[in-house]
Amino acid sequence: SFLFDVKMSQLILTWLNDDVRLSRKVTEFERDFANGYLLGELLSKHGLVQDFEEVFVNESTLATKRQNWSLVRDAISAAPQLDMRLTEGQVREMMDEDR
């Protein structure tokens, strides 16, 4: 339901901003995660990405988005405990800020 979605989104935003404390405040999931940088940072904070600051770039060019998302996909694939994978289509939708 809509109300559940709103509450869940608020819980996740609170967790990201107050507990995880990413490098910048998350206000809109689609926009803030579109270039893959913050997801890479989140994975890094949980020990799933090495050398985060050296390999991820916080820019929104198409080339940068592709590179960051490639690194995110590699990290997720290398972490069997996550038991998930991202398809090219899913990555493309996130890069395009689709819901």
PDB file of N, CA and C in Angstrom:
ATOM      1  N   SER A   1       0.833  -1.193   0.000  1.00  0.00           N
ATOM      2  CA  SER A   1       0.000   0.000   0.000  1.00  0.00           C
ATOM      3  C   SER A   1       0.873   1.250   0.000  1.00  0.00           C
ATOM      4  N   PHE A   2       0.286   2.351  -0.390  1.00  0.00           N
ATOM      5  CA  PHE A   2       1.017   3.612  -0.473  1.00  0.00           C
ATOM      6  C   PHE A   2       1.575   4.030   0.880  1.00  0.00           C
ATOM      7  N   LEU A   3       0.774   3.928   1.929  1.00  0.00           N
ATOM      8  CA  LEU A   3       1.206   4.341   3.263  1.00  0.00           C
ATOM      9  C   LEU A   3       2.394   3.512   3.729  1.00  0.00           C
ATOM     10  N   PHE A   4       2.365   2.202   3.460  1.00  0.00           N
ATOM     11  CA  PHE A   4       3.489   1.342   3.824  1.00  0.00           C
ATOM     12  C   PHE A   4       4.745   1.773   3.074  1.00  0.00           C
ATOM     13  N   ASP A   5       4.606   2.066   1.768  1.00  0.00           N
ATOM     14  CA  ASP A   5       5.756   2.496   0.971  1.00  0.00           C
ATOM     15  C   ASP A   5       6.371   3.778   1.508  1.00  0.00           C
ATOM     16  N   VAL A   6       5.515   4.716   1.898  1.00  0.00           N
ATOM     17  CA  VAL A   6       6.005   5.988   2.435  1.00  0.00           C
ATOM     18  C   VAL A   6       6.740   5.763   3.752  1.00  0.00           C
ATOM     19  N   LYS A   7       6.171   4.961   4.632  1.00  0.00           N
ATOM     20  CA  LYS A   7       6.821   4.692   5.923  1.00  0.00           C
ATOM     21  C   LYS A   7       8.142   3.958   5.731  1.00  0.00           C
ATOM     22  N   MET A   8       8.163   2.968   4.833  1.00  0.00           N
ATOM     23  CA  MET A   8       9.388   2.218   4.582  1.00  0.00           C
ATOM     24  C   MET A   8      10.456   3.140   3.996  1.00  0.00           C
ATOM     25  N   SER A   9      10.079   3.978   3.056  1.00  0.00           N
ATOM     26  CA  SER A   9      11.033   4.929   2.479  1.00  0.00           C
ATOM     27  C   SER A   9      11.602   5.843   3.553  1.00  0.00           C
ATOM     28  N   GLN A  10      10.766   6.314   4.450  1.00  0.00           N
ATOM     29  CA  GLN A  10      11.232   7.194   5.520  1.00  0.00           C
ATOM     30  C   GLN A  10      12.179   6.462   6.469  1.00  0.00           C
ATOM     31  N   LEU A  11      11.877   5.207   6.776  1.00  0.00           N
ATOM     32  CA  LEU A  11      12.777   4.402   7.622  1.00  0.00           C
ATOM     33  C   LEU A  11      14.144   4.237   6.976  1.00  0.00           C
ATOM     34  N   ILE A  12      14.149   3.962   5.685  1.00  0.00           N
ATOM     35  CA  ILE A  12      15.419   3.778   4.977  1.00  0.00           C
ATOM     36  C   ILE A  12      16.190   5.089   4.912  1.00  0.00           C
ATOM     37  N   LEU A  13      15.495   6.183   4.621  1.00  0.00           N
ATOM     38  CA  LEU A  13      16.163   7.487   4.607  1.00  0.00           C
ATOM     39  C   LEU A  13      16.767   7.817   5.967  1.00  0.00           C
ATOM     40  N   THR A  14      16.024   7.556   7.021  1.00  0.00           N
ATOM     41  CA  THR A  14      16.527   7.810   8.371  1.00  0.00           C
ATOM     42  C   THR A  14      17.753   6.956   8.644  1.00  0.00           C
ATOM     43  N   TRP A  15      17.706   5.685   8.279  1.00  0.00           N
ATOM     44  CA  TRP A  15      18.852   4.793   8.487  1.00  0.00           C
ATOM     45  C   TRP A  15      20.071   5.287   7.718  1.00  0.00           C
ATOM     46  N   LEU A  16      19.895   5.633   6.436  1.00  0.00           N
ATOM     47  CA  LEU A  16      21.016   6.104   5.624  1.00  0.00           C
ATOM     48  C   LEU A  16      21.609   7.395   6.164  1.00  0.00           C
ATOM     49  N   ASN A  17      20.757   8.320   6.553  1.00  0.00           N
ATOM     50  CA  ASN A  17      21.232   9.644   6.965  1.00  0.00           C
ATOM     51  C   ASN A  17      21.686   9.721   8.417  1.00  0.00           C
ATOM     52  N   ASP A  18      21.028   8.986   9.313  1.00  0.00           N
ATOM     53  CA  ASP A  18      21.346   9.102  10.736  1.00  0.00           C
ATOM     54  C   ASP A  18      22.276   8.010  11.243  1.00  0.00           C
ATOM     55  N   ASP A  19      22.136   6.807  10.707  1.00  0.00           N
ATOM     56  CA  ASP A  19      22.946   5.690  11.196  1.00  0.00           C
ATOM     57  C   ASP A  19      24.172   5.439  10.316  1.00  0.00           C
ATOM     58  N   VAL A  20      23.952   5.270   9.031  1.00  0.00           N
ATOM     59  CA  VAL A  20      25.062   4.996   8.107  1.00  0.00           C
ATOM     60  C   VAL A  20      25.896   6.248   7.892  1.00  0.00           C
ATOM     61  N   ARG A  21      25.241   7.370   7.766  1.00  0.00           N
ATOM     62  CA  ARG A  21      25.893   8.672   7.572  1.00  0.00           C
ATOM     63  C   ARG A  21      26.784   8.686   6.346  1.00  0.00           C
ATOM     64  N   LEU A  22      26.138   8.581   5.194  1.00  0.00           N
ATOM     65  CA  LEU A  22      26.857   8.672   3.931  1.00  0.00           C
ATOM     66  C   LEU A  22      27.453  10.064   3.786  1.00  0.00           C
ATOM     67  N   SER A  23      28.279  10.243   2.782  1.00  0.00           N
ATOM     68  CA  SER A  23      29.003  11.501   2.608  1.00  0.00           C
ATOM     69  C   SER A  23      28.090  12.691   2.319  1.00  0.00           C
ATOM     70  N   ARG A  24      26.888  12.410   1.867  1.00  0.00           N
ATOM     71  CA  ARG A  24      25.911  13.492   1.715  1.00  0.00           C
ATOM     72  C   ARG A  24      24.526  12.965   2.045  1.00  0.00           C
ATOM     73  N   LYS A  25      23.666  13.869   2.429  1.00  0.00           N
ATOM     74  CA  LYS A  25      22.314  13.501   2.836  1.00  0.00           C
ATOM     75  C   LYS A  25      21.520  12.970   1.645  1.00  0.00           C
ATOM     76  N   VAL A  26      20.810  11.882   1.874  1.00  0.00           N
ATOM     77  CA  VAL A  26      19.947  11.305   0.850  1.00  0.00           C
ATOM     78  C   VAL A  26      18.549  11.873   1.046  1.00  0.00           C
ATOM     79  N   THR A  27      18.008  12.485  -0.006  1.00  0.00           N
ATOM     80  CA  THR A  27      16.662  13.039   0.074  1.00  0.00           C
ATOM     81  C   THR A  27      15.729  12.418  -0.953  1.00  0.00           C
ATOM     82  N   GLU A  28      16.293  12.009  -2.088  1.00  0.00           N
ATOM     83  CA  GLU A  28      15.503  11.403  -3.162  1.00  0.00           C
ATOM     84  C   GLU A  28      16.292  10.213  -3.709  1.00  0.00           C
ATOM     85  N   PHE A  29      15.804   9.013  -3.427  1.00  0.00           N
ATOM     86  CA  PHE A  29      16.536   7.797  -3.787  1.00  0.00           C
ATOM     87  C   PHE A  29      16.980   7.785  -5.243  1.00  0.00           C
ATOM     88  N   GLU A  30      16.051   8.010  -6.152  1.00  0.00           N
ATOM     89  CA  GLU A  30      16.354   7.883  -7.571  1.00  0.00           C
ATOM     90  C   GLU A  30      17.482   8.822  -7.992  1.00  0.00           C
ATOM     91  N   ARG A  31      17.383  10.065  -7.615  1.00  0.00           N
ATOM     92  CA  ARG A  31      18.401  11.043  -7.997  1.00  0.00           C
ATOM     93  C   ARG A  31      19.717  10.785  -7.270  1.00  0.00           C
ATOM     94  N   ASP A  32      19.646  10.555  -5.974  1.00  0.00           N
ATOM     95  CA  ASP A  32      20.852  10.461  -5.168  1.00  0.00           C
ATOM     96  C   ASP A  32      21.667   9.193  -5.436  1.00  0.00           C
ATOM     97  N   PHE A  33      21.018   8.137  -5.889  1.00  0.00           N
ATOM     98  CA  PHE A  33      21.730   6.886  -6.141  1.00  0.00           C
ATOM     99  C   PHE A  33      21.979   6.630  -7.625  1.00  0.00           C
ATOM    100  N   ALA A  34      21.585   7.543  -8.504  1.00  0.00           N
ATOM    101  CA  ALA A  34      21.649   7.314  -9.950  1.00  0.00           C
ATOM    102  C   ALA A  34      23.058   7.062 -10.481  1.00  0.00           C
ATOM    103  N   ASN A  35      24.059   7.705  -9.914  1.00  0.00           N
ATOM    104  CA  ASN A  35      25.405   7.511 -10.458  1.00  0.00           C
ATOM    105  C   ASN A  35      26.163   6.357  -9.788  1.00  0.00           C
ATOM    106  N   GLY A  36      25.551   5.678  -8.840  1.00  0.00           N
ATOM    107  CA  GLY A  36      26.174   4.519  -8.208  1.00  0.00           C
ATOM    108  C   GLY A  36      27.141   4.852  -7.083  1.00  0.00           C
ATOM    109  N   TYR A  37      27.482   6.115  -6.937  1.00  0.00           N
ATOM    110  CA  TYR A  37      28.489   6.513  -5.947  1.00  0.00           C
ATOM    111  C   TYR A  37      28.050   6.198  -4.514  1.00  0.00           C
ATOM    112  N   LEU A  38      26.840   6.618  -4.148  1.00  0.00           N
ATOM    113  CA  LEU A  38      26.394   6.400  -2.767  1.00  0.00           C
ATOM    114  C   LEU A  38      26.168   4.926  -2.465  1.00  0.00           C
ATOM    115  N   LEU A  39      25.747   4.156  -3.447  1.00  0.00           N
ATOM    116  CA  LEU A  39      25.604   2.722  -3.213  1.00  0.00           C
ATOM    117  C   LEU A  39      26.984   2.093  -3.023  1.00  0.00           C
ATOM    118  N   GLY A  40      27.962   2.548  -3.789  1.00  0.00           N
ATOM    119  CA  GLY A  40      29.335   2.088  -3.583  1.00  0.00           C
ATOM    120  C   GLY A  40      29.837   2.452  -2.195  1.00  0.00           C
ATOM    121  N   GLU A  41      29.515   3.655  -1.755  1.00  0.00           N
ATOM    122  CA  GLU A  41      29.913   4.087  -0.412  1.00  0.00           C
ATOM    123  C   GLU A  41      29.241   3.232   0.655  1.00  0.00           C
ATOM    124  N   LEU A  42      27.962   2.940   0.462  1.00  0.00           N
ATOM    125  CA  LEU A  42      27.233   2.089   1.405  1.00  0.00           C
ATOM    126  C   LEU A  42      27.864   0.694   1.465  1.00  0.00           C
ATOM    127  N   LEU A  43      28.162   0.126   0.317  1.00  0.00           N
ATOM    128  CA  LEU A  43      28.819  -1.188   0.282  1.00  0.00           C
ATOM    129  C   LEU A  43      30.195  -1.126   0.949  1.00  0.00           C
ATOM    130  N   SER A  44      30.901  -0.027   0.739  1.00  0.00           N
ATOM    131  CA  SER A  44      32.214   0.154   1.353  1.00  0.00           C
ATOM    132  C   SER A  44      32.120   0.201   2.875  1.00  0.00           C
ATOM    133  N   LYS A  45      31.135   0.920   3.385  1.00  0.00           N
ATOM    134  CA  LYS A  45      30.962   1.030   4.837  1.00  0.00           C
ATOM    135  C   LYS A  45      30.634  -0.316   5.478  1.00  0.00           C
ATOM    136  N   HIS A  46      30.168  -1.253   4.671  1.00  0.00           N
ATOM    137  CA  HIS A  46      29.865  -2.590   5.174  1.00  0.00           C
ATOM    138  C   HIS A  46      30.911  -3.616   4.738  1.00  0.00           C
ATOM    139  N   GLY A  47      32.086  -3.125   4.327  1.00  0.00           N
ATOM    140  CA  GLY A  47      33.217  -3.988   4.014  1.00  0.00           C
ATOM    141  C   GLY A  47      33.120  -4.755   2.712  1.00  0.00           C
ATOM    142  N   LEU A  48      32.259  -4.316   1.800  1.00  0.00           N
ATOM    143  CA  LEU A  48      32.069  -5.054   0.551  1.00  0.00           C
ATOM    144  C   LEU A  48      32.749  -4.407  -0.649  1.00  0.00           C
ATOM    145  N   VAL A  49      33.328  -3.232  -0.458  1.00  0.00           N
ATOM    146  CA  VAL A  49      34.090  -2.548  -1.506  1.00  0.00           C
ATOM    147  C   VAL A  49      35.405  -2.098  -0.898  1.00  0.00           C
ATOM    148  N   GLN A  50      36.477  -2.428  -1.587  1.00  0.00           N
ATOM    149  CA  GLN A  50      37.802  -1.990  -1.155  1.00  0.00           C
ATOM    150  C   GLN A  50      38.192  -0.742  -1.952  1.00  0.00           C
ATOM    151  N   ASP A  51      38.993   0.114  -1.379  1.00  0.00           N
ATOM    152  CA  ASP A  51      39.524   1.299  -2.063  1.00  0.00           C
ATOM    153  C   ASP A  51      38.428   2.189  -2.646  1.00  0.00           C
ATOM    154  N   PHE A  52      37.329   2.340  -1.922  1.00  0.00           N
ATOM    155  CA  PHE A  52      36.189   3.112  -2.415  1.00  0.00           C
ATOM    156  C   PHE A  52      36.603   4.485  -2.939  1.00  0.00           C
ATOM    157  N   GLU A  53      37.326   5.244  -2.142  1.00  0.00           N
ATOM    158  CA  GLU A  53      37.656   6.620  -2.515  1.00  0.00           C
ATOM    159  C   GLU A  53      38.581   6.707  -3.721  1.00  0.00           C
ATOM    160  N   GLU A  54      39.319   5.631  -3.994  1.00  0.00           N
ATOM    161  CA  GLU A  54      40.226   5.632  -5.134  1.00  0.00           C
ATOM    162  C   GLU A  54      39.539   5.223  -6.437  1.00  0.00           C
ATOM    163  N   VAL A  55      38.448   4.467  -6.354  1.00  0.00           N
ATOM    164  CA  VAL A  55      37.866   3.922  -7.580  1.00  0.00           C
ATOM    165  C   VAL A  55      36.496   4.503  -7.950  1.00  0.00           C
ATOM    166  N   PHE A  56      35.736   4.971  -6.988  1.00  0.00           N
ATOM    167  CA  PHE A  56      34.425   5.546  -7.292  1.00  0.00           C
ATOM    168  C   PHE A  56      34.562   7.049  -7.487  1.00  0.00           C
ATOM    169  N   VAL A  57      33.756   7.575  -8.409  1.00  0.00           N
ATOM    170  CA  VAL A  57      33.787   9.006  -8.711  1.00  0.00           C
ATOM    171  C   VAL A  57      32.371   9.559  -8.562  1.00  0.00           C
ATOM    172  N   ASN A  58      32.249  10.680  -7.855  1.00  0.00           N
ATOM    173  CA  ASN A  58      30.937  11.287  -7.615  1.00  0.00           C
ATOM    174  C   ASN A  58      30.636  12.329  -8.689  1.00  0.00           C
ATOM    175  N   GLU A  59      30.387  11.841  -9.898  1.00  0.00           N
ATOM    176  CA  GLU A  59      30.001  12.680 -11.025  1.00  0.00           C
ATOM    177  C   GLU A  59      28.840  12.019 -11.740  1.00  0.00           C
ATOM    178  N   SER A  60      28.203  12.748 -12.618  1.00  0.00           N
ATOM    179  CA  SER A  60      27.008  12.219 -13.277  1.00  0.00           C
ATOM    180  C   SER A  60      27.148  12.035 -14.785  1.00  0.00           C
ATOM    181  N   THR A  61      28.382  11.999 -15.283  1.00  0.00           N
ATOM    182  CA  THR A  61      28.552  11.720 -16.708  1.00  0.00           C
ATOM    183  C   THR A  61      28.174  10.266 -16.970  1.00  0.00           C
ATOM    184  N   LEU A  62      27.801   9.963 -18.178  1.00  0.00           N
ATOM    185  CA  LEU A  62      27.418   8.604 -18.529  1.00  0.00           C
ATOM    186  C   LEU A  62      28.578   7.635 -18.293  1.00  0.00           C
ATOM    187  N   ALA A  63      29.781   8.039 -18.662  1.00  0.00           N
ATOM    188  CA  ALA A  63      30.943   7.168 -18.465  1.00  0.00           C
ATOM    189  C   ALA A  63      31.187   6.882 -16.986  1.00  0.00           C
ATOM    190  N   THR A  64      31.041   7.896 -16.157  1.00  0.00           N
ATOM    191  CA  THR A  64      31.233   7.723 -14.714  1.00  0.00           C
ATOM    192  C   THR A  64      30.160   6.828 -14.125  1.00  0.00           C
ATOM    193  N   LYS A  65      28.908   7.053 -14.525  1.00  0.00           N
ATOM    194  CA  LYS A  65      27.824   6.194 -14.040  1.00  0.00           C
ATOM    195  C   LYS A  65      28.100   4.740 -14.396  1.00  0.00           C
ATOM    196  N   ARG A  66      28.492   4.499 -15.642  1.00  0.00           N
ATOM    197  CA  ARG A  66      28.767   3.123 -16.074  1.00  0.00           C
ATOM    198  C   ARG A  66      29.889   2.498 -15.257  1.00  0.00           C
ATOM    199  N   GLN A  67      30.942   3.260 -15.030  1.00  0.00           N
ATOM    200  CA  GLN A  67      32.081   2.739 -14.261  1.00  0.00           C
ATOM    201  C   GLN A  67      31.668   2.435 -12.819  1.00  0.00           C
ATOM    202  N   ASN A  68      30.986   3.377 -12.173  1.00  0.00           N
ATOM    203  CA  ASN A  68      30.554   3.163 -10.793  1.00  0.00           C
ATOM    204  C   ASN A  68      29.633   1.953 -10.691  1.00  0.00           C
ATOM    205  N   TRP A  69      28.662   1.849 -11.595  1.00  0.00           N
ATOM    206  CA  TRP A  69      27.720   0.732 -11.535  1.00  0.00           C
ATOM    207  C   TRP A  69      28.399  -0.596 -11.856  1.00  0.00           C
ATOM    208  N   SER A  70      29.408  -0.574 -12.686  1.00  0.00           N
ATOM    209  CA  SER A  70      30.178  -1.800 -12.939  1.00  0.00           C
ATOM    210  C   SER A  70      30.869  -2.253 -11.659  1.00  0.00           C
ATOM    211  N   LEU A  71      31.424  -1.310 -10.926  1.00  0.00           N
ATOM    212  CA  LEU A  71      32.071  -1.618  -9.648  1.00  0.00           C
ATOM    213  C   LEU A  71      31.055  -2.122  -8.621  1.00  0.00           C
ATOM    214  N   VAL A  72      29.866  -1.516  -8.601  1.00  0.00           N
ATOM    215  CA  VAL A  72      28.808  -1.971  -7.688  1.00  0.00           C
ATOM    216  C   VAL A  72      28.402  -3.399  -8.026  1.00  0.00           C
ATOM    217  N   ARG A  73      28.189  -3.666  -9.297  1.00  0.00           N
ATOM    218  CA  ARG A  73      27.791  -5.016  -9.720  1.00  0.00           C
ATOM    219  C   ARG A  73      28.868  -6.034  -9.351  1.00  0.00           C
ATOM    220  N   ASP A  74      30.134  -5.678  -9.549  1.00  0.00           N
ATOM    221  CA  ASP A  74      31.231  -6.588  -9.176  1.00  0.00           C
ATOM    222  C   ASP A  74      31.218  -6.864  -7.679  1.00  0.00           C
ATOM    223  N   ALA A  75      31.009  -5.824  -6.883  1.00  0.00           N
ATOM    224  CA  ALA A  75      31.001  -5.990  -5.422  1.00  0.00           C
ATOM    225  C   ALA A  75      29.847  -6.879  -4.981  1.00  0.00           C
ATOM    226  N   ILE A  76      28.688  -6.673  -5.566  1.00  0.00           N
ATOM    227  CA  ILE A  76      27.519  -7.480  -5.205  1.00  0.00           C
ATOM    228  C   ILE A  76      27.725  -8.932  -5.630  1.00  0.00           C
ATOM    229  N   SER A  77      28.275  -9.126  -6.818  1.00  0.00           N
ATOM    230  CA  SER A  77      28.530 -10.494  -7.300  1.00  0.00           C
ATOM    231  C   SER A  77      29.544 -11.220  -6.425  1.00  0.00           C
ATOM    232  N   ALA A  78      30.494 -10.480  -5.879  1.00  0.00           N
ATOM    233  CA  ALA A  78      31.547 -11.080  -5.060  1.00  0.00           C
ATOM    234  C   ALA A  78      31.122 -11.292  -3.613  1.00  0.00           C
ATOM    235  N   ALA A  79      29.880 -10.926  -3.286  1.00  0.00           N
ATOM    236  CA  ALA A  79      29.394 -11.040  -1.901  1.00  0.00           C
ATOM    237  C   ALA A  79      28.215 -12.013  -1.861  1.00  0.00           C
ATOM    238  N   PRO A  80      28.505 -13.328  -1.767  1.00  0.00           N
ATOM    239  CA  PRO A  80      27.407 -14.306  -1.778  1.00  0.00           C
ATOM    240  C   PRO A  80      26.425 -14.117  -0.627  1.00  0.00           C
ATOM    241  N   GLN A  81      26.844 -13.491   0.452  1.00  0.00           N
ATOM    242  CA  GLN A  81      25.945 -13.271   1.585  1.00  0.00           C
ATOM    243  C   GLN A  81      24.788 -12.333   1.217  1.00  0.00           C
ATOM    244  N   LEU A  82      24.959 -11.535   0.177  1.00  0.00           N
ATOM    245  CA  LEU A  82      23.877 -10.655  -0.254  1.00  0.00           C
ATOM    246  C   LEU A  82      22.807 -11.414  -1.036  1.00  0.00           C
ATOM    247  N   ASP A  83      23.195 -12.502  -1.673  1.00  0.00           N
ATOM    248  CA  ASP A  83      22.269 -13.344  -2.426  1.00  0.00           C
ATOM    249  C   ASP A  83      21.412 -12.518  -3.384  1.00  0.00           C
ATOM    250  N   MET A  84      22.076 -11.678  -4.179  1.00  0.00           N
ATOM    251  CA  MET A  84      21.360 -10.864  -5.156  1.00  0.00           C
ATOM    252  C   MET A  84      22.261 -10.583  -6.340  1.00  0.00           C
ATOM    253  N   ARG A  85      21.644 -10.142  -7.410  1.00  0.00           N
ATOM    254  CA  ARG A  85      22.398  -9.685  -8.563  1.00  0.00           C
ATOM    255  C   ARG A  85      21.624  -8.574  -9.237  1.00  0.00           C
ATOM    256  N   LEU A  86      22.328  -7.749  -9.959  1.00  0.00           N
ATOM    257  CA  LEU A  86      21.714  -6.653 -10.699  1.00  0.00           C
ATOM    258  C   LEU A  86      21.858  -6.924 -12.187  1.00  0.00           C
ATOM    259  N   THR A  87      20.759  -6.844 -12.907  1.00  0.00           N
ATOM    260  CA  THR A  87      20.815  -7.018 -14.352  1.00  0.00           C
ATOM    261  C   THR A  87      21.209  -5.692 -15.010  1.00  0.00           C
ATOM    262  N   GLU A  88      21.609  -5.775 -16.257  1.00  0.00           N
ATOM    263  CA  GLU A  88      21.923  -4.556 -17.015  1.00  0.00           C
ATOM    264  C   GLU A  88      20.698  -3.640 -17.075  1.00  0.00           C
ATOM    265  N   GLY A  89      19.523  -4.246 -17.260  1.00  0.00           N
ATOM    266  CA  GLY A  89      18.292  -3.458 -17.322  1.00  0.00           C
ATOM    267  C   GLY A  89      18.009  -2.720 -16.025  1.00  0.00           C
ATOM    268  N   GLN A  90      18.215  -3.394 -14.900  1.00  0.00           N
ATOM    269  CA  GLN A  90      18.006  -2.746 -13.602  1.00  0.00           C
ATOM    270  C   GLN A  90      18.978  -1.596 -13.405  1.00  0.00           C
ATOM    271  N   VAL A  91      20.225  -1.820 -13.782  1.00  0.00           N
ATOM    272  CA  VAL A  91      21.232  -0.763 -13.651  1.00  0.00           C
ATOM    273  C   VAL A  91      20.862   0.418 -14.540  1.00  0.00           C
ATOM    274  N   ARG A  92      20.459   0.154 -15.766  1.00  0.00           N
ATOM    275  CA  ARG A  92      20.064   1.211 -16.684  1.00  0.00           C
ATOM    276  C   ARG A  92      18.899   2.040 -16.110  1.00  0.00           C
ATOM    277  N   GLU A  93      17.909   1.339 -15.524  1.00  0.00           N
ATOM    278  CA  GLU A  93      16.785   2.055 -14.914  1.00  0.00           C
ATOM    279  C   GLU A  93      17.246   2.938 -13.763  1.00  0.00           C
ATOM    280  N   MET A  94      18.170   2.457 -12.951  1.00  0.00           N
ATOM    281  CA  MET A  94      18.657   3.260 -11.827  1.00  0.00           C
ATOM    282  C   MET A  94      19.469   4.457 -12.336  1.00  0.00           C
ATOM    283  N   MET A  95      20.289   4.221 -13.365  1.00  0.00           N
ATOM    284  CA  MET A  95      21.061   5.330 -13.939  1.00  0.00           C
ATOM    285  C   MET A  95      20.136   6.397 -14.526  1.00  0.00           C
ATOM    286  N   ASP A  96      18.999   5.963 -15.060  1.00  0.00           N
ATOM    287  CA  ASP A  96      18.026   6.888 -15.653  1.00  0.00           C
ATOM    288  C   ASP A  96      17.062   7.468 -14.626  1.00  0.00           C
ATOM    289  N   GLU A  97      17.235   7.107 -13.357  1.00  0.00           N
ATOM    290  CA  GLU A  97      16.401   7.584 -12.247  1.00  0.00           C
ATOM    291  C   GLU A  97      14.952   7.132 -12.387  1.00  0.00           C
ATOM    292  N   ASP A  98      14.759   5.935 -12.971  1.00  0.00           N
ATOM    293  CA  ASP A  98      13.417   5.370 -13.083  1.00  0.00           C
ATOM    294  C   ASP A  98      13.010   4.749 -11.765  1.00  0.00           C
ATOM    295  N   ARG A  99      11.732   4.794 -11.487  1.00  0.00           N
ATOM    296  CA  ARG A  99      11.204   4.197 -10.270  1.00  0.00           C
ATOM    297  C   ARG A  99      10.889   2.758 -10.469  1.00  0.00           C
TER     298      ARG A  99
END
